[in-house]
C-alpha cells in the first residue's frame, strides 16, 4: 500500500500542490501583515529604497504597485508589477520588497496559509539636476547660490557618480573666465583601506572626498572588494556628523542613526527586515562619561514587542564565540527590565554553554555594581561595565606628553609641511602600545616621527576593560604638526 500511495502522488503531481494555491485577502481568517506593524514596514521600505540615478536626476516621484505572495515562512514570492512608474524604479521596488522576509502569514482554519498581497512602493520626488556622461553638474552664481540657468552661472561644479550614485572621481569646480570654464579647485576622490569590523573576512575600503587637510568631507561609503555596501557616514571636517547607515551582508539596512538636537536617534533591523529596536544616545556627552542609552522599543526576532514606550522585560540574543572552546559558537542571552527607557534593577547575561556569566544592578540606567565569571577564572567585581583606554592623567597629560616628545622633522620644516598624521594602534591588556600603523600621513619624516611618539607612549595607558577584565582596544590618534 505504501508503494501504491507513492505511485499515485508521483503520477498525479497536482495533488502535491493543490493546497498551496494562495488565498485572496477576503478568503482568510486573519490577513498577512509585516511583523512589527505597517508603520515600521514603511520605514524599512523608505530606508532601503535607492532611487536610480537617472530617475533621481529627473526628480521623479510616484509609486510602483506590486503584487506578490506572502509565504508561510515570512518571505514574499512571485512579485510582479501591477502599476509601473518606470522600468528602473520598478526593478528597485521589486528588489526591496523581495528582501523583506518578516511577514506574519495569513491564517485560515487555524493554520498558516499563503496569501496574495498588494503593496505600493513610493518614490519621493526630489529637486532635479543635470546628470550627463556619469557626472552630476551644478551651476552657481557669484554669491555661490545654486541656480538652474547655466547661462547666468559664474561657477560650474562637476561630481562624477556611477550608476549606483556613488562617487567615482574628483569633484571639480570651474569658474567662467573669458567665456570658457577654467578649473578653480578640486576636492580629491579618495579610496583607502578600511577596517569596518564586519564579519565577512573580505578586504574592505572607504571612498569619498577629503579636504586640503586630508580630512573626510561629506558622505563617505564603505564597501567590500566586490562592491557590497557596508556603511555610509556623513563627515564635516573629519568628524562624523549627521546620518549614518550600516548594512547587513545581505544588503539590508542594519542600523540607521540621525542627529536631532543633542541626541542621536538609532533604529535597527534584523537580517529579515523586521524592526528590532529604537533607541537614543546623548551625543553631547563627553566621551567616556557614564551616559546611558535610552531604549524606546524592542522586538524579538519573531515580532513580539518586549519593550513598549520604554517599559518592559527585554531578552537580547546574539551568537558569540565560546570561552570554553574558541572554535565553537554559542548563544549569548542578556535580559532585564527597562523602566522609563532606562535599565533598572538586576540584569543578567550568560553563554548558553555555561562558559560565561554576569550579573549587574542598575539604577536609572547607571550600573551600580556588577560581577562576572569566565570559565576557568575567578569571579571579578566592577562598577563600570565598559571602560575605554585612557592616557594616565587624562587628555591634558596626553597633550603635554605629545608637546614635550614630538620633534618637527627638519625636512618637513624646510618644505613647510604641516597637517595631521593619523595613527592607528592597539592598547593591550597591560596598557602597552602595539600594532602601530599610519592611517593617513603627510610625509617628509612626519609619519615616522608620529609613529615614534606613539610607541614612546607605551606603558603610559590605562587599558580598556569589559566587565572587570582588561581587553585589547584599537585606538586612533591624530598627531598635529604645525609651524605656528
CSV table of N, CA and C in Angstrom, one decimal, residues 227-350:
chain,number,residue,atom,x,y,z
A,227,UNK,N,32.2,45.2,-4.0
A,227,UNK,CA,31.2,46.3,-4.2
A,227,UNK,C,30.0,46.3,-3.4
A,228,UNK,N,29.9,45.4,-2.4
A,228,UNK,CA,28.8,45.4,-1.5
A,228,UNK,C,28.9,46.6,-0.5
A,229,UNK,N,27.8,47.3,-0.3
A,229,UNK,CA,27.8,48.5,0.6
A,229,UNK,C,27.7,48.0,2.0
A,230,UNK,N,28.6,48.5,2.9
A,230,UNK,CA,28.6,48.2,4.3
A,230,UNK,C,28.2,49.3,5.2
A,231,UNK,N,28.5,50.5,4.8
A,231,UNK,CA,28.3,51.7,5.7
A,231,UNK,C,28.3,53.0,4.9
A,232,UNK,N,27.5,53.9,5.3
A,232,UNK,CA,27.7,55.3,4.7
A,232,UNK,C,27.5,56.3,5.9
A,233,UNK,N,28.5,57.2,5.9
A,233,UNK,CA,28.5,58.2,7.0
A,233,UNK,C,28.8,59.6,6.5
A,234,UNK,N,28.2,60.6,7.1
A,234,UNK,CA,28.4,61.9,6.7
A,234,UNK,C,29.5,62.6,7.6
A,235,UNK,N,30.4,63.3,7.0
A,235,UNK,CA,31.5,63.9,7.8
A,235,UNK,C,31.5,65.4,7.5
A,236,UNK,N,31.9,66.1,8.6
A,236,UNK,CA,32.2,67.5,8.5
A,236,UNK,C,33.6,67.8,9.0
A,237,UNK,N,34.6,68.1,8.2
A,237,UNK,CA,35.9,68.3,8.6
A,237,UNK,C,36.5,67.2,9.4
A,238,UNK,N,36.3,66.0,8.9
A,238,UNK,CA,36.9,64.8,9.5
A,238,UNK,C,36.1,64.2,10.7
A,239,UNK,N,35.0,64.8,11.1
A,239,UNK,CA,34.2,64.3,12.2
A,239,UNK,C,32.9,63.8,11.7
A,240,UNK,N,32.5,62.6,12.1
A,240,UNK,CA,31.1,62.1,11.8
A,240,UNK,C,30.1,63.0,12.3
A,241,UNK,N,29.1,63.3,11.4
A,241,UNK,CA,28.1,64.2,11.8
A,241,UNK,C,26.9,64.0,10.9
A,242,UNK,N,25.7,63.9,11.5
A,242,UNK,CA,24.5,63.7,10.7
A,242,UNK,C,24.2,62.2,10.5
A,243,UNK,N,23.6,61.9,9.4
A,243,UNK,CA,23.1,60.5,9.2
A,243,UNK,C,24.2,59.5,9.1
A,244,UNK,N,24.0,58.3,9.5
A,244,UNK,CA,24.9,57.1,9.4
A,244,UNK,C,24.1,55.9,9.2
A,245,UNK,N,24.4,55.1,8.2
A,245,UNK,CA,23.7,53.8,7.9
A,245,UNK,C,24.7,52.7,7.8
A,246,UNK,N,24.4,51.6,8.5
A,246,UNK,CA,25.2,50.3,8.3
A,246,UNK,C,24.3,49.3,7.7
A,247,UNK,N,24.9,48.3,7.0
A,247,UNK,CA,24.2,47.3,6.2
A,247,UNK,C,24.5,45.9,6.7
A,248,UNK,N,23.5,45.0,6.6
A,248,UNK,CA,23.8,43.6,6.8
A,248,UNK,C,24.5,43.0,5.5
A,249,UNK,N,25.1,41.9,5.7
A,249,UNK,CA,25.8,41.3,4.5
A,249,UNK,C,24.8,41.0,3.3
A,250,UNK,N,23.5,40.8,3.6
A,250,UNK,CA,22.6,40.5,2.6
A,250,UNK,C,22.1,41.8,1.9
A,251,UNK,N,22.6,43.0,2.2
A,251,UNK,CA,22.2,44.2,1.6
A,251,UNK,C,21.2,45.0,2.3
A,252,UNK,N,20.5,44.5,3.3
A,252,UNK,CA,19.5,45.2,4.0
A,252,UNK,C,20.2,46.2,5.0
A,253,UNK,N,19.5,47.3,5.3
A,253,UNK,CA,20.0,48.3,6.3
A,253,UNK,C,19.9,47.6,7.7
A,254,UNK,N,21.0,47.6,8.4
A,254,UNK,CA,21.1,47.0,9.7
A,254,UNK,C,20.7,48.1,10.8
A,255,UNK,N,21.3,49.3,10.6
A,255,UNK,CA,21.1,50.3,11.6
A,255,UNK,C,21.1,51.7,10.9
A,256,UNK,N,20.2,52.6,11.3
A,256,UNK,CA,20.3,54.0,10.8
A,256,UNK,C,20.2,54.9,12.0
A,257,UNK,N,21.1,55.9,11.9
A,257,UNK,CA,21.1,56.9,13.0
A,257,UNK,C,21.0,58.3,12.5
A,258,UNK,N,20.3,59.1,13.2
A,258,UNK,CA,20.2,60.5,12.8
A,258,UNK,C,20.4,61.4,14.0
A,259,UNK,N,20.9,62.6,13.8
A,259,UNK,CA,21.1,63.5,14.9
A,259,UNK,C,19.9,64.5,15.0
A,260,UNK,N,19.4,64.7,16.2
A,260,UNK,CA,18.3,65.6,16.5
A,260,UNK,C,18.7,66.4,17.7
A,261,UNK,N,19.0,67.6,17.5
A,261,UNK,CA,19.4,68.5,18.6
A,261,UNK,C,20.7,67.8,19.2
A,262,UNK,N,20.7,67.5,20.5
A,262,UNK,CA,21.9,66.9,21.1
A,262,UNK,C,21.7,65.4,21.2
A,263,UNK,N,20.8,64.8,20.5
A,263,UNK,CA,20.5,63.3,20.6
A,263,UNK,C,20.8,62.7,19.3
A,264,UNK,N,21.2,61.4,19.4
A,264,UNK,CA,21.4,60.6,18.2
A,264,UNK,C,20.3,59.5,18.3
A,265,UNK,N,19.4,59.5,17.3
A,265,UNK,CA,18.3,58.6,17.3
A,265,UNK,C,18.7,57.4,16.4
A,266,UNK,N,18.5,56.2,16.9
A,266,UNK,CA,19.0,55.0,16.3
A,266,UNK,C,17.9,54.0,16.1
A,267,UNK,N,17.7,53.5,14.8
A,267,UNK,CA,16.7,52.5,14.5
A,267,UNK,C,17.5,51.3,13.9
A,268,UNK,N,17.2,50.1,14.4
A,268,UNK,CA,17.9,48.9,13.9
A,268,UNK,C,16.9,47.8,13.5
A,269,UNK,N,17.3,47.0,12.5
A,269,UNK,CA,16.5,45.9,11.9
A,269,UNK,C,17.3,44.6,12.0
A,270,UNK,N,16.5,43.5,12.0
A,270,UNK,CA,17.1,42.2,11.9
A,270,UNK,C,17.4,41.9,10.4
A,271,UNK,N,18.1,40.8,10.1
A,271,UNK,CA,18.5,40.5,8.7
A,271,UNK,C,17.3,40.2,7.9
A,272,UNK,N,16.2,39.9,8.5
A,272,UNK,CA,14.9,39.6,7.7
A,272,UNK,C,14.2,40.9,7.3
A,273,UNK,N,14.6,42.0,7.9
A,273,UNK,CA,14.0,43.3,7.6
A,273,UNK,C,13.0,43.7,8.7
A,274,UNK,N,12.8,42.8,9.6
A,274,UNK,CA,11.9,43.1,10.7
A,274,UNK,C,12.5,44.2,11.7
A,275,UNK,N,11.7,45.1,12.1
A,275,UNK,CA,12.2,46.1,13.1
A,275,UNK,C,12.7,45.4,14.3
A,276,UNK,N,13.9,45.9,14.9
A,276,UNK,CA,14.5,45.4,16.1
A,276,UNK,C,14.4,46.3,17.3
A,277,UNK,N,14.8,47.5,17.1
A,277,UNK,CA,14.8,48.4,18.3
A,277,UNK,C,14.8,49.9,17.8
A,278,UNK,N,14.4,50.7,18.8
A,278,UNK,CA,14.5,52.2,18.6
A,278,UNK,C,15.1,52.7,19.9
A,279,UNK,N,16.3,53.4,19.8
A,279,UNK,CA,16.9,53.9,21.0
A,279,UNK,C,17.6,55.3,20.7
A,280,UNK,N,18.0,55.9,21.7
A,280,UNK,CA,18.7,57.2,21.6
A,280,UNK,C,19.9,57.4,22.5
A,281,UNK,N,20.9,58.2,22.1
A,281,UNK,CA,22.1,58.4,22.8
A,281,UNK,C,22.3,59.9,22.9
A,282,UNK,N,22.7,60.4,24.0
A,282,UNK,CA,23.0,61.8,24.2
A,282,UNK,C,24.4,62.1,23.5
A,283,UNK,N,24.4,62.7,22.3
A,283,UNK,CA,25.6,62.9,21.6
A,283,UNK,C,26.4,64.0,22.1
A,284,UNK,N,25.9,64.8,23.0
A,284,UNK,CA,26.6,66.0,23.5
A,284,UNK,C,27.5,65.6,24.7
A,285,UNK,N,27.2,64.4,25.3
A,285,UNK,CA,28.0,64.0,26.5
A,285,UNK,C,29.5,63.7,26.1
A,286,UNK,N,30.4,64.2,26.9
A,286,UNK,CA,31.8,63.9,26.7
A,286,UNK,C,32.1,62.4,26.6
A,287,UNK,N,33.1,62.1,25.7
A,287,UNK,CA,33.5,60.7,25.5
A,287,UNK,C,34.0,60.1,26.8
A,288,UNK,N,33.5,58.9,27.2
A,288,UNK,CA,34.0,58.3,28.4
A,288,UNK,C,33.1,58.5,29.6
A,289,UNK,N,32.1,59.4,29.5
A,289,UNK,CA,31.3,59.7,30.7
A,289,UNK,C,30.2,58.6,30.7
A,290,UNK,N,29.6,58.4,31.9
A,290,UNK,CA,28.6,57.4,32.1
A,290,UNK,C,27.3,57.9,31.5
A,291,UNK,N,27.1,57.6,30.3
A,291,UNK,CA,26.0,58.2,29.5
A,291,UNK,C,25.1,57.1,29.1
A,292,UNK,N,24.0,56.8,29.8
A,292,UNK,CA,23.2,55.6,29.5
A,292,UNK,C,22.4,55.8,28.2
A,293,UNK,N,22.3,54.8,27.4
A,293,UNK,CA,21.4,54.9,26.2
A,293,UNK,C,20.0,54.7,26.7
A,294,UNK,N,19.0,55.2,25.9
A,294,UNK,CA,17.6,55.1,26.3
A,294,UNK,C,16.9,54.3,25.2
A,295,UNK,N,16.3,53.2,25.6
A,295,UNK,CA,15.6,52.3,24.7
A,295,UNK,C,14.1,52.6,24.7
A,296,UNK,N,13.5,53.0,23.6
A,296,UNK,CA,12.1,53.3,23.5
A,296,UNK,C,11.3,52.0,23.2
A,297,UNK,N,11.8,51.2,22.3
A,297,UNK,CA,11.1,50.0,21.8
A,297,UNK,C,12.0,48.9,21.4
A,298,UNK,N,11.6,47.6,21.6
A,298,UNK,CA,12.4,46.5,21.3
A,298,UNK,C,11.5,45.3,20.9
A,299,UNK,N,11.8,44.6,19.8
A,299,UNK,CA,11.1,43.4,19.3
A,299,UNK,C,12.0,42.3,19.3
A,300,UNK,N,11.6,41.1,19.6
A,300,UNK,CA,12.4,39.9,19.4
A,300,UNK,C,12.3,39.5,18.0
A,301,UNK,N,13.0,38.4,17.6
A,301,UNK,CA,13.1,38.1,16.1
A,301,UNK,C,11.8,37.5,15.6
A,302,UNK,N,10.9,37.2,16.5
A,302,UNK,CA,9.6,36.6,16.0
A,302,UNK,C,8.5,37.7,15.9
A,303,UNK,N,8.9,39.0,16.2
A,303,UNK,CA,8.0,40.1,16.0
A,303,UNK,C,7.3,40.4,17.3
A,304,UNK,N,7.6,39.7,18.4
A,304,UNK,CA,6.9,40.0,19.7
A,304,UNK,C,7.6,41.3,20.3
A,305,UNK,N,6.8,42.3,20.6
A,305,UNK,CA,7.3,43.6,21.1
A,305,UNK,C,7.5,43.4,22.7
A,306,UNK,N,8.7,43.4,23.1
A,306,UNK,CA,9.0,43.2,24.5
A,306,UNK,C,9.1,44.5,25.3
A,307,UNK,N,9.6,45.6,24.7
A,307,UNK,CA,9.7,46.9,25.3
A,307,UNK,C,8.8,47.8,24.5
A,308,UNK,N,7.8,48.5,25.2
A,308,UNK,CA,7.0,49.4,24.5
A,308,UNK,C,6.9,50.7,25.3
A,309,UNK,N,7.1,51.8,24.6
A,309,UNK,CA,7.1,53.1,25.3
A,309,UNK,C,8.1,53.2,26.4
A,310,UNK,N,9.2,52.5,26.2
A,310,UNK,CA,10.3,52.5,27.2
A,310,UNK,C,10.2,51.6,28.4
A,311,UNK,N,9.2,50.7,28.4
A,311,UNK,CA,9.0,49.8,29.5
A,311,UNK,C,8.8,48.4,29.1
A,312,UNK,N,9.4,47.4,29.9
A,312,UNK,CA,9.2,46.0,29.6
A,312,UNK,C,10.4,45.2,29.9
A,313,UNK,N,10.2,43.9,29.8
A,313,UNK,CA,11.3,42.9,30.0
A,313,UNK,C,11.9,42.6,28.7
A,314,UNK,N,13.2,42.9,28.5
A,314,UNK,CA,13.9,42.6,27.2
A,314,UNK,C,14.8,41.4,27.4
A,315,UNK,N,14.8,40.6,26.3
A,315,UNK,CA,15.7,39.4,26.2
A,315,UNK,C,16.5,39.6,24.9
A,316,UNK,N,17.8,39.8,25.0
A,316,UNK,CA,18.6,40.0,23.8
A,316,UNK,C,19.4,38.7,23.6
A,317,UNK,N,19.5,38.3,22.3
A,317,UNK,CA,20.2,37.1,21.9
A,317,UNK,C,21.2,37.4,20.8
A,318,UNK,N,22.4,36.9,20.9
A,318,UNK,CA,23.3,37.0,19.8
A,318,UNK,C,24.3,35.8,19.8
A,319,UNK,N,24.9,35.5,18.6
A,319,UNK,CA,25.8,34.4,18.5
A,319,UNK,C,27.2,34.9,18.7
A,320,UNK,N,27.9,34.2,19.6
A,320,UNK,CA,29.3,34.6,20.0
A,320,UNK,C,30.2,33.4,20.0
A,321,UNK,N,31.5,33.7,20.1
A,321,UNK,CA,32.5,32.6,20.2
A,321,UNK,C,32.6,32.1,21.7
A,322,UNK,N,32.6,30.8,21.9
A,322,UNK,CA,32.6,30.3,23.3
A,322,UNK,C,33.9,30.5,23.9
A,323,UNK,N,33.9,30.7,25.3
A,323,UNK,CA,35.1,30.8,26.1
A,323,UNK,C,35.6,29.4,26.4
A,324,UNK,N,34.8,28.4,26.3
A,324,UNK,CA,35.2,27.1,26.6
A,324,UNK,C,36.0,26.5,25.4
A,325,UNK,N,35.6,26.8,24.2
A,325,UNK,CA,36.2,26.3,23.0
A,325,UNK,C,36.0,27.4,21.9
A,326,UNK,N,37.1,28.1,21.6
A,326,UNK,CA,37.0,29.2,20.7
A,326,UNK,C,36.8,28.8,19.3
A,327,UNK,N,36.8,27.5,19.0
A,327,UNK,CA,36.4,27.0,17.7
A,327,UNK,C,34.9,26.9,17.5
A,328,UNK,N,34.2,27.0,18.6
A,328,UNK,CA,32.7,26.8,18.6
A,328,UNK,C,32.0,28.1,18.9
A,329,UNK,N,30.8,28.2,18.5
A,329,UNK,CA,29.9,29.3,18.8
A,329,UNK,C,28.8,28.9,19.7
A,330,UNK,N,28.3,29.9,20.4
A,330,UNK,CA,27.2,29.6,21.4
A,330,UNK,C,26.3,30.9,21.4
A,331,UNK,N,25.2,30.8,22.1
A,331,UNK,CA,24.3,31.9,22.2
A,331,UNK,C,24.6,32.7,23.5
A,332,UNK,N,24.6,34.1,23.3
A,332,UNK,CA,24.8,35.0,24.5
A,332,UNK,C,23.4,35.6,24.7
A,333,UNK,N,22.8,35.3,25.9
A,333,UNK,CA,21.5,35.7,26.3
A,333,UNK,C,21.6,36.7,27.4
A,334,UNK,N,21.1,38.0,27.2
A,334,UNK,CA,21.0,39.0,28.2
A,334,UNK,C,19.6,39.4,28.4
A,335,UNK,N,19.2,39.7,29.7
A,335,UNK,CA,17.9,40.0,30.0
A,335,UNK,C,17.8,40.9,31.2
A,336,UNK,N,16.7,41.7,31.2
A,336,UNK,CA,16.5,42.6,32.3
A,336,UNK,C,15.3,43.6,32.0
A,337,UNK,N,15.0,44.4,33.0
A,337,UNK,CA,13.9,45.3,32.9
A,337,UNK,C,14.3,46.7,32.4
A,338,UNK,N,13.5,47.3,31.5
A,338,UNK,CA,13.6,48.7,31.1
A,338,UNK,C,12.4,49.4,31.8
A,339,UNK,N,12.8,50.5,32.4
A,339,UNK,CA,11.8,51.4,33.1
A,339,UNK,C,12.0,52.8,32.7
A,340,UNK,N,11.0,53.4,32.0
A,340,UNK,CA,11.2,54.8,31.5
A,340,UNK,C,12.4,54.9,30.6
A,341,UNK,N,12.6,53.9,29.8
A,341,UNK,CA,13.6,53.8,28.7
A,341,UNK,C,15.0,53.5,29.2
A,342,UNK,N,15.1,53.3,30.5
A,342,UNK,CA,16.5,53.0,31.1
A,342,UNK,C,16.5,51.7,31.8
A,343,UNK,N,17.7,51.0,31.8
A,343,UNK,CA,17.9,49.8,32.5
A,343,UNK,C,17.6,50.0,34.0
A,344,UNK,N,16.9,49.0,34.6
A,344,UNK,CA,16.6,49.2,36.0
A,344,UNK,C,16.6,47.8,36.7
A,345,UNK,N,17.2,47.8,37.9
A,345,UNK,CA,17.2,46.5,38.7
A,345,UNK,C,18.3,45.5,38.2
A,346,UNK,N,18.0,44.3,38.3
A,346,UNK,CA,19.0,43.2,38.0
A,346,UNK,C,19.0,42.9,36.6
A,347,UNK,N,20.2,42.9,36.0
A,347,UNK,CA,20.4,42.4,34.6
A,347,UNK,C,21.4,41.3,34.6
A,348,UNK,N,21.1,40.3,33.8
A,348,UNK,CA,22.0,39.1,33.7
A,348,UNK,C,22.3,38.8,32.3
A,349,UNK,N,23.5,38.2,32.1
A,349,UNK,CA,23.9,37.7,30.8
A,349,UNK,C,24.6,36.4,31.0
A,350,UNK,N,24.4,35.5,30.0
A,350,UNK,CA,25.1,34.2,30.1
A,350,UNK,C,25.3,33.6,28.7
